[in-house]
Short mmCIF file of C-alpha atoms in Angstrom, two decimals:
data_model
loop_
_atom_site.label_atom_id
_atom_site.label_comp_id
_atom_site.label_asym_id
_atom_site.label_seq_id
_atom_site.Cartn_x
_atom_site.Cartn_y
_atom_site.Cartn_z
CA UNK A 1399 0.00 0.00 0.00
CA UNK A 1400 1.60 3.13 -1.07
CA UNK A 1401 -0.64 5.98 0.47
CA UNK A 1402 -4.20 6.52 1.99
CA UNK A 1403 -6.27 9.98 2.04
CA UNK A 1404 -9.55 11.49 2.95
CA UNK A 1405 -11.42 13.62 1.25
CA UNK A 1406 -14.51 15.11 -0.28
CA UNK A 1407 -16.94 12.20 1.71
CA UNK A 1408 -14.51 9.42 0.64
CA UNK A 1409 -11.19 7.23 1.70
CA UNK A 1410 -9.12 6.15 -0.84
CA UNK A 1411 -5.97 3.24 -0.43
CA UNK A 1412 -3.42 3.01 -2.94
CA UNK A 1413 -2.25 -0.51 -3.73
CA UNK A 1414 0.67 -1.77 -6.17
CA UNK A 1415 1.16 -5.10 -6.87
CA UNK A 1416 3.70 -6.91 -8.18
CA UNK A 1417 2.69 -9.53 -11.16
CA UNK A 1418 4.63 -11.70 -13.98
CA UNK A 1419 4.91 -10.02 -17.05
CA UNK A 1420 4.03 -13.56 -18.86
CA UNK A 1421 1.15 -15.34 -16.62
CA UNK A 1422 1.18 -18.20 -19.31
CA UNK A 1423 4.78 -19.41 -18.99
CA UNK A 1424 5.00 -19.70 -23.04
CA UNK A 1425 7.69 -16.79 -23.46
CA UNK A 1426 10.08 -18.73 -20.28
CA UNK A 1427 10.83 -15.30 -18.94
CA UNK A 1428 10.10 -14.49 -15.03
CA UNK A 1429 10.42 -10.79 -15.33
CA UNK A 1430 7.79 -9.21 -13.48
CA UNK A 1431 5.86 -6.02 -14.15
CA UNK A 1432 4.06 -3.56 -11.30
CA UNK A 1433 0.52 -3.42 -11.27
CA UNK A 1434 -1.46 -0.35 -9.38
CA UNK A 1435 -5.33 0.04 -8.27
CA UNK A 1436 -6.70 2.45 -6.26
CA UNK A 1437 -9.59 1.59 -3.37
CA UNK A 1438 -12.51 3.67 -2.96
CA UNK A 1439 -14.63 3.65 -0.18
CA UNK A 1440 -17.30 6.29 0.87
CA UNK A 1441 -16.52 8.12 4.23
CA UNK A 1442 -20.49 7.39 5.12
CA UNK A 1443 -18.89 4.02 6.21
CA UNK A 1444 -16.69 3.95 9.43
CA UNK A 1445 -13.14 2.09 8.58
CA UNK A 1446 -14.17 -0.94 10.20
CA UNK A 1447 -17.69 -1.31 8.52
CA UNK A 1448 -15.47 -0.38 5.41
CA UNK A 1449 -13.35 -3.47 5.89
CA UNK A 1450 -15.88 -5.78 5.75
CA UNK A 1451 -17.32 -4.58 2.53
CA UNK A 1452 -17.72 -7.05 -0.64
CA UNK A 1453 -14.74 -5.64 -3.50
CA UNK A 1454 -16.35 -3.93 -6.80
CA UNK A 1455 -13.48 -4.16 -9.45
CA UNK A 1456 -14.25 -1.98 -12.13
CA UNK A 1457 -12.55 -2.37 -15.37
CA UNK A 1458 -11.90 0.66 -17.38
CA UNK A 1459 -12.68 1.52 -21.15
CA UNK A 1460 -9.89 1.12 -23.81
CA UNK A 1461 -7.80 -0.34 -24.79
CA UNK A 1462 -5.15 2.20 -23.32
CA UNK A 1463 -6.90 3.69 -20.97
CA UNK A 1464 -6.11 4.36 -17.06
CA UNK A 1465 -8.39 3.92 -14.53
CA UNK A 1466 -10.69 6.57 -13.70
CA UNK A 1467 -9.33 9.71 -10.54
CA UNK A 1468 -12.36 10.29 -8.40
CA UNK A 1469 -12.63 13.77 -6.99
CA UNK A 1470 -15.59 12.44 -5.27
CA UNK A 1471 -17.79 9.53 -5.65
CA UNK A 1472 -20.93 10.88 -7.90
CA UNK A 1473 -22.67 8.95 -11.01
CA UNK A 1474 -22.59 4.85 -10.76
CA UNK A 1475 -19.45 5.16 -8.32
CA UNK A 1476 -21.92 7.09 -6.09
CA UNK A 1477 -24.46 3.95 -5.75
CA UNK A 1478 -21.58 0.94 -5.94
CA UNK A 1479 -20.15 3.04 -2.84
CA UNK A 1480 -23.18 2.39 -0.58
CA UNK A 1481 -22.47 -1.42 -0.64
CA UNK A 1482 -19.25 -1.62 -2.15
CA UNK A 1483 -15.16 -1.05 -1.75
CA UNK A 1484 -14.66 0.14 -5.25
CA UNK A 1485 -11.10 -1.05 -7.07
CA UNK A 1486 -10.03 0.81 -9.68
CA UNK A 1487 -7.68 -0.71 -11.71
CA UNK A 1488 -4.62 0.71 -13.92
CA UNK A 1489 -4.87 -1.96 -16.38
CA UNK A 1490 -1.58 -3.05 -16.96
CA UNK A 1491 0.89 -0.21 -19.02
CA UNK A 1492 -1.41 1.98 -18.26
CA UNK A 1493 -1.80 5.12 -15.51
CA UNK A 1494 0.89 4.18 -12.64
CA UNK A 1495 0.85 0.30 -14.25
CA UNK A 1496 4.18 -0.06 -15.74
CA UNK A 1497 3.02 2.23 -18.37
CA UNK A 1498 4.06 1.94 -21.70
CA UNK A 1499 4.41 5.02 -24.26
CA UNK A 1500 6.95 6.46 -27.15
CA UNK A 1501 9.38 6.91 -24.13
CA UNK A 1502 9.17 3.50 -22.89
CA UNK A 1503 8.43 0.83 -25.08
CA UNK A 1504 11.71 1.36 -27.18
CA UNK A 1505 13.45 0.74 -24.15
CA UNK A 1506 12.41 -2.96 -24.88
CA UNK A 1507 14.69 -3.07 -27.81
CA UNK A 1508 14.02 -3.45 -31.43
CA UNK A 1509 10.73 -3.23 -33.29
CA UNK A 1510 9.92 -7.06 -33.03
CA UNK A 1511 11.18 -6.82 -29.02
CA UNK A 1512 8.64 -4.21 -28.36
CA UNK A 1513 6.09 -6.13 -30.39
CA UNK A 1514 6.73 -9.47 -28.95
CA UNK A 1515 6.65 -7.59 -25.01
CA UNK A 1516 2.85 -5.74 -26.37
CA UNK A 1517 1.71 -9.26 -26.93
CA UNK A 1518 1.07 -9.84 -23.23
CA UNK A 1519 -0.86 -6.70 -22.58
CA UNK A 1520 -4.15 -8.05 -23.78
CA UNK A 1521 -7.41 -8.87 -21.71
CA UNK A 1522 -6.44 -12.15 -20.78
CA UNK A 1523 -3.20 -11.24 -18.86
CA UNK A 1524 -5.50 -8.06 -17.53
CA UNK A 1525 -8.25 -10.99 -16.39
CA UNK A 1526 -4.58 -12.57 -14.83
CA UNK A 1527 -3.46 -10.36 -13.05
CA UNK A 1528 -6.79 -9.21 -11.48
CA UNK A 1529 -7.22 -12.62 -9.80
CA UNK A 1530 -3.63 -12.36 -8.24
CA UNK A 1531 -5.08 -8.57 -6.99
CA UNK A 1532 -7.60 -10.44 -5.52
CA UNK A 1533 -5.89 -13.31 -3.57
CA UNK A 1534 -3.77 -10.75 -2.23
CA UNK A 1535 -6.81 -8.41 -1.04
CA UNK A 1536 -7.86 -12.02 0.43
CA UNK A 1537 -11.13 -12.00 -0.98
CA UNK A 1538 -14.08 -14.24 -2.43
CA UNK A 1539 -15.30 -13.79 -5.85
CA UNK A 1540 -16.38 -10.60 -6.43
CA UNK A 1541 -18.09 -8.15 -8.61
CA UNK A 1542 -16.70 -6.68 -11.77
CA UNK A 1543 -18.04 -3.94 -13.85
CA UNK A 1544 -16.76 -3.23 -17.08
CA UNK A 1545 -17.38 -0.34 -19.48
CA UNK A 1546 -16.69 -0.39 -23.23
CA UNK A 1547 -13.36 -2.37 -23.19
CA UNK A 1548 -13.43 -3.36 -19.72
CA UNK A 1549 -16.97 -5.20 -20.76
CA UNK A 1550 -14.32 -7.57 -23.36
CA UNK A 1551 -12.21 -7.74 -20.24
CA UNK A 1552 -15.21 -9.16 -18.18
CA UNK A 1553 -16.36 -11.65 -20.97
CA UNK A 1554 -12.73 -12.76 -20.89
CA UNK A 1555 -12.53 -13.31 -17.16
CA UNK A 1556 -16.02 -15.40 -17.27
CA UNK A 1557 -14.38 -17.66 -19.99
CA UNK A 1558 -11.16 -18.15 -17.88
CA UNK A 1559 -11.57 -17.44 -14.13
CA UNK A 1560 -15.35 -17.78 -13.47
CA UNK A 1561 -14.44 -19.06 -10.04
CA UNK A 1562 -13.14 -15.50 -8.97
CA UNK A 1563 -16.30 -13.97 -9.92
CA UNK A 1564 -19.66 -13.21 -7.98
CA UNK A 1565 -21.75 -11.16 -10.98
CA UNK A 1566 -20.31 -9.22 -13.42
CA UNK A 1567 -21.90 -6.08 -15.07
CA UNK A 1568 -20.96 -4.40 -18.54
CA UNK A 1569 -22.22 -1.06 -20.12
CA UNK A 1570 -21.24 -0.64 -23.93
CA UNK A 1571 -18.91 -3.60 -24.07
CA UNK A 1572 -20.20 -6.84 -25.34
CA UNK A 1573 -17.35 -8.23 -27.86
CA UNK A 1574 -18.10 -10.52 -30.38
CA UNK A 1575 -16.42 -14.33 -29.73
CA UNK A 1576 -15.20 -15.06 -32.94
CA UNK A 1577 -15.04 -13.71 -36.75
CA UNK A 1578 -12.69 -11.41 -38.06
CA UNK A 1579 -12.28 -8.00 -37.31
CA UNK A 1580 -13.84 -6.54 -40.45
CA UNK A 1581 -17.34 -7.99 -39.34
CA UNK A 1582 -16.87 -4.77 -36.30
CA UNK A 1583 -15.52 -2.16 -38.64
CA UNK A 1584 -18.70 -3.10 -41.12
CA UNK A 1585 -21.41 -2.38 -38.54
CA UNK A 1586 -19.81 0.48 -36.89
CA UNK A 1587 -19.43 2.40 -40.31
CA UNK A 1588 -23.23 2.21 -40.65
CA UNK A 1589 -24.18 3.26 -37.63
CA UNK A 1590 -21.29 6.02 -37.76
CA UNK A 1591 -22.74 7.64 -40.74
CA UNK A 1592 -26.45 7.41 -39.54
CA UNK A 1593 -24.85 9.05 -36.36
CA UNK A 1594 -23.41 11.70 -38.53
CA UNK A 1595 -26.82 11.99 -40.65
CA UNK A 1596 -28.38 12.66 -36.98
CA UNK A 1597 -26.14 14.75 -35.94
CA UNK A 1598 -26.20 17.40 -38.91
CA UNK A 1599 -29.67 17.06 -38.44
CA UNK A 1600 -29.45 18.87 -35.13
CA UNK A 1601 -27.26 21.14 -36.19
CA UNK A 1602 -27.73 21.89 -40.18
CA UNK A 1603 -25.24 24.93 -39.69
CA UNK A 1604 -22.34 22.73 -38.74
CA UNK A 1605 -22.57 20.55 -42.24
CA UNK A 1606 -21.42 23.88 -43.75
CA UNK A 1607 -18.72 24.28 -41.38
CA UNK A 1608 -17.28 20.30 -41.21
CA UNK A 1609 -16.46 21.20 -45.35
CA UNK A 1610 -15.55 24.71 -45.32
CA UNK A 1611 -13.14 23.22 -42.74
CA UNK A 1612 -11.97 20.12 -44.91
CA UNK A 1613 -12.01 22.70 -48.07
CA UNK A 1614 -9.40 24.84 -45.88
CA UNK A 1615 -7.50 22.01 -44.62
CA UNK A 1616 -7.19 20.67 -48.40
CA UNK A 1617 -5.44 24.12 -49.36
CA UNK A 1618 -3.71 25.86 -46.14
CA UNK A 1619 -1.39 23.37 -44.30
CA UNK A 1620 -2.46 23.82 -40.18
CA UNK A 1621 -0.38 22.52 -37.70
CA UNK A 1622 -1.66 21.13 -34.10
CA UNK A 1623 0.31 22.87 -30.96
CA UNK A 1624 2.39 19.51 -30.68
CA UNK A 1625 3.80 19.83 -34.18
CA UNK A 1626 1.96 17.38 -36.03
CA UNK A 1627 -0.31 18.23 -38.84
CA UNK A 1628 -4.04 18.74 -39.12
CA UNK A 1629 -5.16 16.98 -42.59
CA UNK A 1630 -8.18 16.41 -43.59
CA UNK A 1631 -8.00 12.77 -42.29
CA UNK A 1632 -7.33 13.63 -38.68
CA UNK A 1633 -9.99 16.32 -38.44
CA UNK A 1634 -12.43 13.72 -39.27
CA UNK A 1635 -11.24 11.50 -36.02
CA UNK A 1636 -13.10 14.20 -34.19
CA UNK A 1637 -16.10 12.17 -34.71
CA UNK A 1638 -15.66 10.70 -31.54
CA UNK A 1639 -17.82 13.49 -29.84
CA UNK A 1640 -20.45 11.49 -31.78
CA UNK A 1641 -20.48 8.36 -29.62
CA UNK A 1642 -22.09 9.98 -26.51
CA UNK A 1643 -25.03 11.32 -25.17
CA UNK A 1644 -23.09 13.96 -22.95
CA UNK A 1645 -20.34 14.67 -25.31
CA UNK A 1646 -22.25 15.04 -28.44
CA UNK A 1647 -23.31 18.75 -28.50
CA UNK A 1648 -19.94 19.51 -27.50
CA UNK A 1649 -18.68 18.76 -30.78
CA UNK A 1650 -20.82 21.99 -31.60
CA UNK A 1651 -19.18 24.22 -29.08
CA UNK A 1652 -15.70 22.60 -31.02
CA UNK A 1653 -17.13 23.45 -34.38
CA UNK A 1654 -18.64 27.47 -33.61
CA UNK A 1655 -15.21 29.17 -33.33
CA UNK A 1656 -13.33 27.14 -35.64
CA UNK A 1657 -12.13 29.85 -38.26
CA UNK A 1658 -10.03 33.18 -37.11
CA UNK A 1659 -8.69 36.16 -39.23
CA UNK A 1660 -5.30 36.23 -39.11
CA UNK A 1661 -2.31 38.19 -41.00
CA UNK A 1662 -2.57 36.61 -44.90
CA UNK A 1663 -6.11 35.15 -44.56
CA UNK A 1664 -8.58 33.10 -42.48
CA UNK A 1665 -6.97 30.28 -40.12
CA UNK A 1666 -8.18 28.02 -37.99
CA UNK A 1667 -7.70 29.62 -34.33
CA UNK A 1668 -5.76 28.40 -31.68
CA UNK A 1669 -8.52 27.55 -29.25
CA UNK A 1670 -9.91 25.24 -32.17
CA UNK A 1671 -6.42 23.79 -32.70
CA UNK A 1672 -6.35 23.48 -29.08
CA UNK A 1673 -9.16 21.43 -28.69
CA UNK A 1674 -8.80 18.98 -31.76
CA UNK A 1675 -5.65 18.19 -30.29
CA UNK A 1676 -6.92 16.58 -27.39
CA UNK A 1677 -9.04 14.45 -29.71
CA UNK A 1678 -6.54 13.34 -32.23
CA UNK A 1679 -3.33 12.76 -30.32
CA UNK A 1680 -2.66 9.67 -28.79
CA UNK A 1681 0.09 10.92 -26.94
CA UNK A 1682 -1.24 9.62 -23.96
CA UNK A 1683 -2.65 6.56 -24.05
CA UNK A 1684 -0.70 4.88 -27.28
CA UNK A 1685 -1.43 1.74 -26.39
CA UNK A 1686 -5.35 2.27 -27.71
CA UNK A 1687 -3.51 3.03 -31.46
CA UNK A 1688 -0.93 0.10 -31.08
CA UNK A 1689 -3.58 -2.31 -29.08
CA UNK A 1690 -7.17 -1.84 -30.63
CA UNK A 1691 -7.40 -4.10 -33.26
CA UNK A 1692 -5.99 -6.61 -31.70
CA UNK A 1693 -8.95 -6.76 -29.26
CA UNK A 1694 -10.54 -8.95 -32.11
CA UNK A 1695 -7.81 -10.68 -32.86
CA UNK A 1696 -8.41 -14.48 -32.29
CA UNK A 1697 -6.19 -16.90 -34.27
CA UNK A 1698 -5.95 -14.77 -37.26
CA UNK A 1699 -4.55 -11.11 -38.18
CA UNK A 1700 -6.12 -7.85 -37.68
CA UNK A 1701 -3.99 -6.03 -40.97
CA UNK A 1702 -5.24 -3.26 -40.75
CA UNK A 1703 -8.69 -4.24 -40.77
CA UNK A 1704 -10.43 -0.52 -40.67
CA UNK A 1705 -8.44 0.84 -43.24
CA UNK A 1706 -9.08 -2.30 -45.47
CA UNK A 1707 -12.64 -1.92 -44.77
CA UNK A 1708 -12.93 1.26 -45.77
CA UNK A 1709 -12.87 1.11 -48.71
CA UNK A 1710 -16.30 -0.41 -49.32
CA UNK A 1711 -17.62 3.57 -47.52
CA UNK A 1712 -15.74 5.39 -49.64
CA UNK A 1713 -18.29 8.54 -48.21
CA UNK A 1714 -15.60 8.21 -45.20
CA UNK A 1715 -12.75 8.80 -47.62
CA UNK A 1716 -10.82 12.48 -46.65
CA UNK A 1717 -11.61 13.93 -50.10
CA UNK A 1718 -15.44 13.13 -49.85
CA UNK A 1719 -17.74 16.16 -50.22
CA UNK A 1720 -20.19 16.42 -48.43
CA UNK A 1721 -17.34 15.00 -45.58
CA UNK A 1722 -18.42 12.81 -42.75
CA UNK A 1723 -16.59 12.15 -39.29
CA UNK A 1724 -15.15 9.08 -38.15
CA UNK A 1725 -15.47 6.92 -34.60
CA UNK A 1726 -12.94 4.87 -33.12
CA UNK A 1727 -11.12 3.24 -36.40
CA UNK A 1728 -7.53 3.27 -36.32
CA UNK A 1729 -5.57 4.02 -39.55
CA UNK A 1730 -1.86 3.10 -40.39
CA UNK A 1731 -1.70 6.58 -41.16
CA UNK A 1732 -1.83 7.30 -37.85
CA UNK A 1733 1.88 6.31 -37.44
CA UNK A 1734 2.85 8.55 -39.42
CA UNK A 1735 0.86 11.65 -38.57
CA UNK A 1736 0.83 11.48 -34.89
CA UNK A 1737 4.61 12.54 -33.86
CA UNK A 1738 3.96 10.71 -30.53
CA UNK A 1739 3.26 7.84 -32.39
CA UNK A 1740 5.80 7.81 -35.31
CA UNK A 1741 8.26 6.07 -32.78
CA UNK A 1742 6.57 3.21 -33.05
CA UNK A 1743 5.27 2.85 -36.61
CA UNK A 1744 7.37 -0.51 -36.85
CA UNK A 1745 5.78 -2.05 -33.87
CA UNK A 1746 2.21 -1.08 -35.27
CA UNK A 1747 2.88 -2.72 -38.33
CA UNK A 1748 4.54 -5.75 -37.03
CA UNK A 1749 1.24 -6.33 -34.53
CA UNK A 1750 -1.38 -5.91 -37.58
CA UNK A 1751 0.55 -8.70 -39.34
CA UNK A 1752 0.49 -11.01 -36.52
CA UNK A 1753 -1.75 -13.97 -37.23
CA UNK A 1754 -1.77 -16.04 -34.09
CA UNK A 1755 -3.05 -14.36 -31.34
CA UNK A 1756 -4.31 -16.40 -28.96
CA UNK A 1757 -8.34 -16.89 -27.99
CA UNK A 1758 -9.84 -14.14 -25.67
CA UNK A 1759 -12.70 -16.37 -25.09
CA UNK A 1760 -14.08 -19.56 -24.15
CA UNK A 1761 -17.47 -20.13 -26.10
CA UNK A 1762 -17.70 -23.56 -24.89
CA UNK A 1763 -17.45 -22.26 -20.99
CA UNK A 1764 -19.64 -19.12 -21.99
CA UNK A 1765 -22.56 -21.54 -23.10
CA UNK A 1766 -22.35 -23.32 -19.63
CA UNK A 1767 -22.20 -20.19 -17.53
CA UNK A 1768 -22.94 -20.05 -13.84
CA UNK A 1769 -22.60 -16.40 -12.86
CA UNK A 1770 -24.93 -13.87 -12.82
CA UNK A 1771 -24.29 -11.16 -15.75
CA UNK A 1772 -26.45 -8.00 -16.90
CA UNK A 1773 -25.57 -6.09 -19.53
CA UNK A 1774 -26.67 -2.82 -20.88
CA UNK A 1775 -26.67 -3.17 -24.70
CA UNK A 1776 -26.89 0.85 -26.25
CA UNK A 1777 -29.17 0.10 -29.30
CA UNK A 1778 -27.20 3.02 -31.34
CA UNK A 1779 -23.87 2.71 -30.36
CA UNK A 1780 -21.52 3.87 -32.54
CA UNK A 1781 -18.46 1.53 -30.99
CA UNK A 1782 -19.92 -1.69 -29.88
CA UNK A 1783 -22.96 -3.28 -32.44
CA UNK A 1784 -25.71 -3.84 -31.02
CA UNK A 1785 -26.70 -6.63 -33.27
CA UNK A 1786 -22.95 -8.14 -32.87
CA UNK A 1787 -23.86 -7.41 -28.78
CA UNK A 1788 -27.21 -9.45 -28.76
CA UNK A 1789 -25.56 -12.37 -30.83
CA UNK A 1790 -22.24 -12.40 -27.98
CA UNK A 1791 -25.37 -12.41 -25.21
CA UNK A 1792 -27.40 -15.25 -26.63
CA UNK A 1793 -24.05 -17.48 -26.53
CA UNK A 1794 -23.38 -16.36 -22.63
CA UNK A 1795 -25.72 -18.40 -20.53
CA UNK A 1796 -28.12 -16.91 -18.42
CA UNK A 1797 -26.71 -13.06 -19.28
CA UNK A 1798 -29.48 -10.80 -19.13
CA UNK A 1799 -29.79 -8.03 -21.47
CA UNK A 1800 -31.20 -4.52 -21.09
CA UNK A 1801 -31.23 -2.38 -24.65
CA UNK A 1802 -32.03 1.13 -24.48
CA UNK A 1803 -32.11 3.64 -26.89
CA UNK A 1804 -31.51 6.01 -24.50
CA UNK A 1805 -27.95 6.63 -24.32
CA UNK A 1806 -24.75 6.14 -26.00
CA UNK A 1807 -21.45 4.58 -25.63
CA UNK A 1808 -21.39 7.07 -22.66
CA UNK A 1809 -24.48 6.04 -20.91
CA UNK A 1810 -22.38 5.77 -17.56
CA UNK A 1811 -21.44 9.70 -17.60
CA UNK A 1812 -25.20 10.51 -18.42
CA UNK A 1813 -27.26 8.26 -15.78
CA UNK A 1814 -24.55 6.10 -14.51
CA UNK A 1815 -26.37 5.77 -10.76
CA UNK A 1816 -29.44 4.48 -12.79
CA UNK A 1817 -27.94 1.94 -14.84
CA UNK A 1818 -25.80 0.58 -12.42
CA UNK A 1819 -28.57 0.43 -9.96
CA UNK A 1820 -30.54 -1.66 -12.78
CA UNK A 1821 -27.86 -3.98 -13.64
CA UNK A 1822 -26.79 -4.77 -10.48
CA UNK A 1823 -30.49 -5.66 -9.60
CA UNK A 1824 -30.78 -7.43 -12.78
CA UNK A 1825 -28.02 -9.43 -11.66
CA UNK A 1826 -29.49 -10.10 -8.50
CA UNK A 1827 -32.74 -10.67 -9.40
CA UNK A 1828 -34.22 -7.96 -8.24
#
């Protein structure tokens, strides 16, 4: 335990662990890697009612990203803290988890070092080292709650360590268990451009503004404050404000001060600049560029599979006018655009090309299931299918499914005390 604090009506712990890099024994190495979490627990609960609460292990969204830094417990932390000693995890090379970035990961060595190290930061060695975390918080199964990626990370753990589990709950994040990766990028590019379709339906004044922006972009060169340029391309990645309920209209607020005047002509201002560069730059979570496809990756190769699959939408292509915006995809051309991410161009290519990666999921144990799951299944999410999310819950055995139209890939920032209130008495029975 490295630290405790109180504050703001909670108590937090901060734990590091220390786990093998390679829980499988296939690469015969016994280096070890540090793993953090941090404990939550509201300050309505005196330390020793505290210590005999049940664990809540929430698994973050991804991959890439670090566990979540409560201010204060508000939104579905707010409800799990009334029953619950929350765990946030750092998923491993992320946050304070060994992390891994443009700094670090060439400090492995050579392209295919750095590749062949990557291969063990998948959702299996994440399911891993959480049961380790627990036998050394000595506790019974217990509850897991994953969002977006973390919801791959649960179905993993209920195909490989069901034992360590009392009920799991996902929002957004019900992978499919098999077929290649192209079968995701296929359904999200539909419901990306009837996302878009909505969207400039809301706002009719911004479809004039996306291509008077790609029309500039085409002719003026713009660079982002890090150095690395703003094309056409990576302006379009700021689709991502279109996979929420809460973050939606802010692409709006992006979009209203987007040109300046400016000595020689019209530019795009700095605040805009600003902004898009928090969207496009993976400077801080790399692993999501280096890791994402290979979320899908069972047994056979990822290669690119967005950028291949593209080109059956070719109204997604950067010189398409009208010009739509993107959602998650990740593009080789990212390597090469992103200067945090040109370090590792190499790596990215060597892990498209890999063709053996090794299951993520048990159907066979999935179709026997014991534990209780509930799942909240966003019928217009942008990221995870819904029809590719109702086919996964059909093969888990008695996982209950709530769809809603009601929110997005987001749901958990919009209502996140109601939905996990309703999964968690879904699981229950309730």
């Amino acid at each position: 335990m490295r630290a405790r604090h109180e504050f703001r009506g909670l108590r937090t712990v901060e734990h590091s662990f220390t786990v093998p890099l390679d829980h499988f024994g296939a690469s015969g190495s016994s280096e070890t890697i540090t793993v953090f979490a941090r404990e939550y627990v509201s300050a309505a609960h005196s330390p020793e009612e505290a210590a005999k609460l049940p664990w809540l292990l929430f698994l973050q969204g991804g991959p890439g990203g670090r566990g979540n830094r409560f201010g204060s417990l508000g939104g579905w932390s707010k409800a799990a803290g009334k029953d619950f000693r929350i765990l946030m995890l750092d998923q491993r090379g992320t946050g304070l988890s060994t992390p891994l970035d443009r700094n670090t990961l060439p400090l492995r060595g050579t392209a295919a070092q750095q590749a062949a190290y990557l291969e063990h930061f998948r959702a299996d060695s994440i399911v891993a080292d959480a049961e380790l975390i627990r036998a050394a918080l000595g506790s019974p199964p217990w509850s897991i709650y994953g969002q977006s990626y973390g919801g791959f990370c649960a179905l993993t753990y209920l195909s490989f360590a069901p034992e360590g589990l009392r009920e799991a709950l996902i929002t957004g994040g019900l992978a499919p268990l098999a077929g290649p990766a192209e079968d995701v990028y296929r359904a999200t590019f539909k419901r990306v451009a009837a996302r878009n379709a909505e969207y400039f339906a809301w706002y009719p004044e911004d479809r004039a503004t996306v291509d008077r922006i790609a029309h500039h972009l085409r002719s003026t060169p713009e660079v982002l404050p890090d150095g690395g340029p703003l094309t056409v391309e990576r302006f379009q990645m700021v689709g991502a404000f279109l996979g929420g309920n809460t973050r939606v209209d802010s692409l709006h607020y992006l979009l209203e001060d987007a040109f300046t005047e400016a000595d020689g002509g019209t530019r795009l201002s700095d605040a805009f600049l600003e902004q898009v560069q928090g969207v496009v730059s993976r400077r801080s979570n790399p692993l999501y560029a280096l890791m994402h496809e290979s979320i899908y990756g069972q047994g056979e190769g990822t290669d690119w599979a967005a950028w291949r699959v593209l080109r059956e939408y070719p109204e997604f292509r950067p010189d398409a006018d009208p010009l739509l915006l993107t959602g998650e995809m990740v593009y080789p051309w990212y390597f090469d655009q992103d200067p945090a991410l040109r370090p590792l161009r190499d790596v990215a290519g060597i892990l498209a090309a890999k063709n053996d990666w090794k299951p993520l999921y048990d159907p066979d144990r999935l179709a026997v299931n014991t534990v209780p799951v509930a799942a909240a299944v966003y019928s217009d999410d942008i990221y995870v299918d819904r029809g590719l999310s109702l086919e996964t819950a059909a093969a888990v055995r008695g996982l209950q499914v709530w769809e809603t139209p009601d929110f997005h890939h987001d749901g958990i920032a919009d209502d996140g005390e109601g939905i996990f209130n309703r999964l968690l008495g879904m699981a229950r029975g309730a």
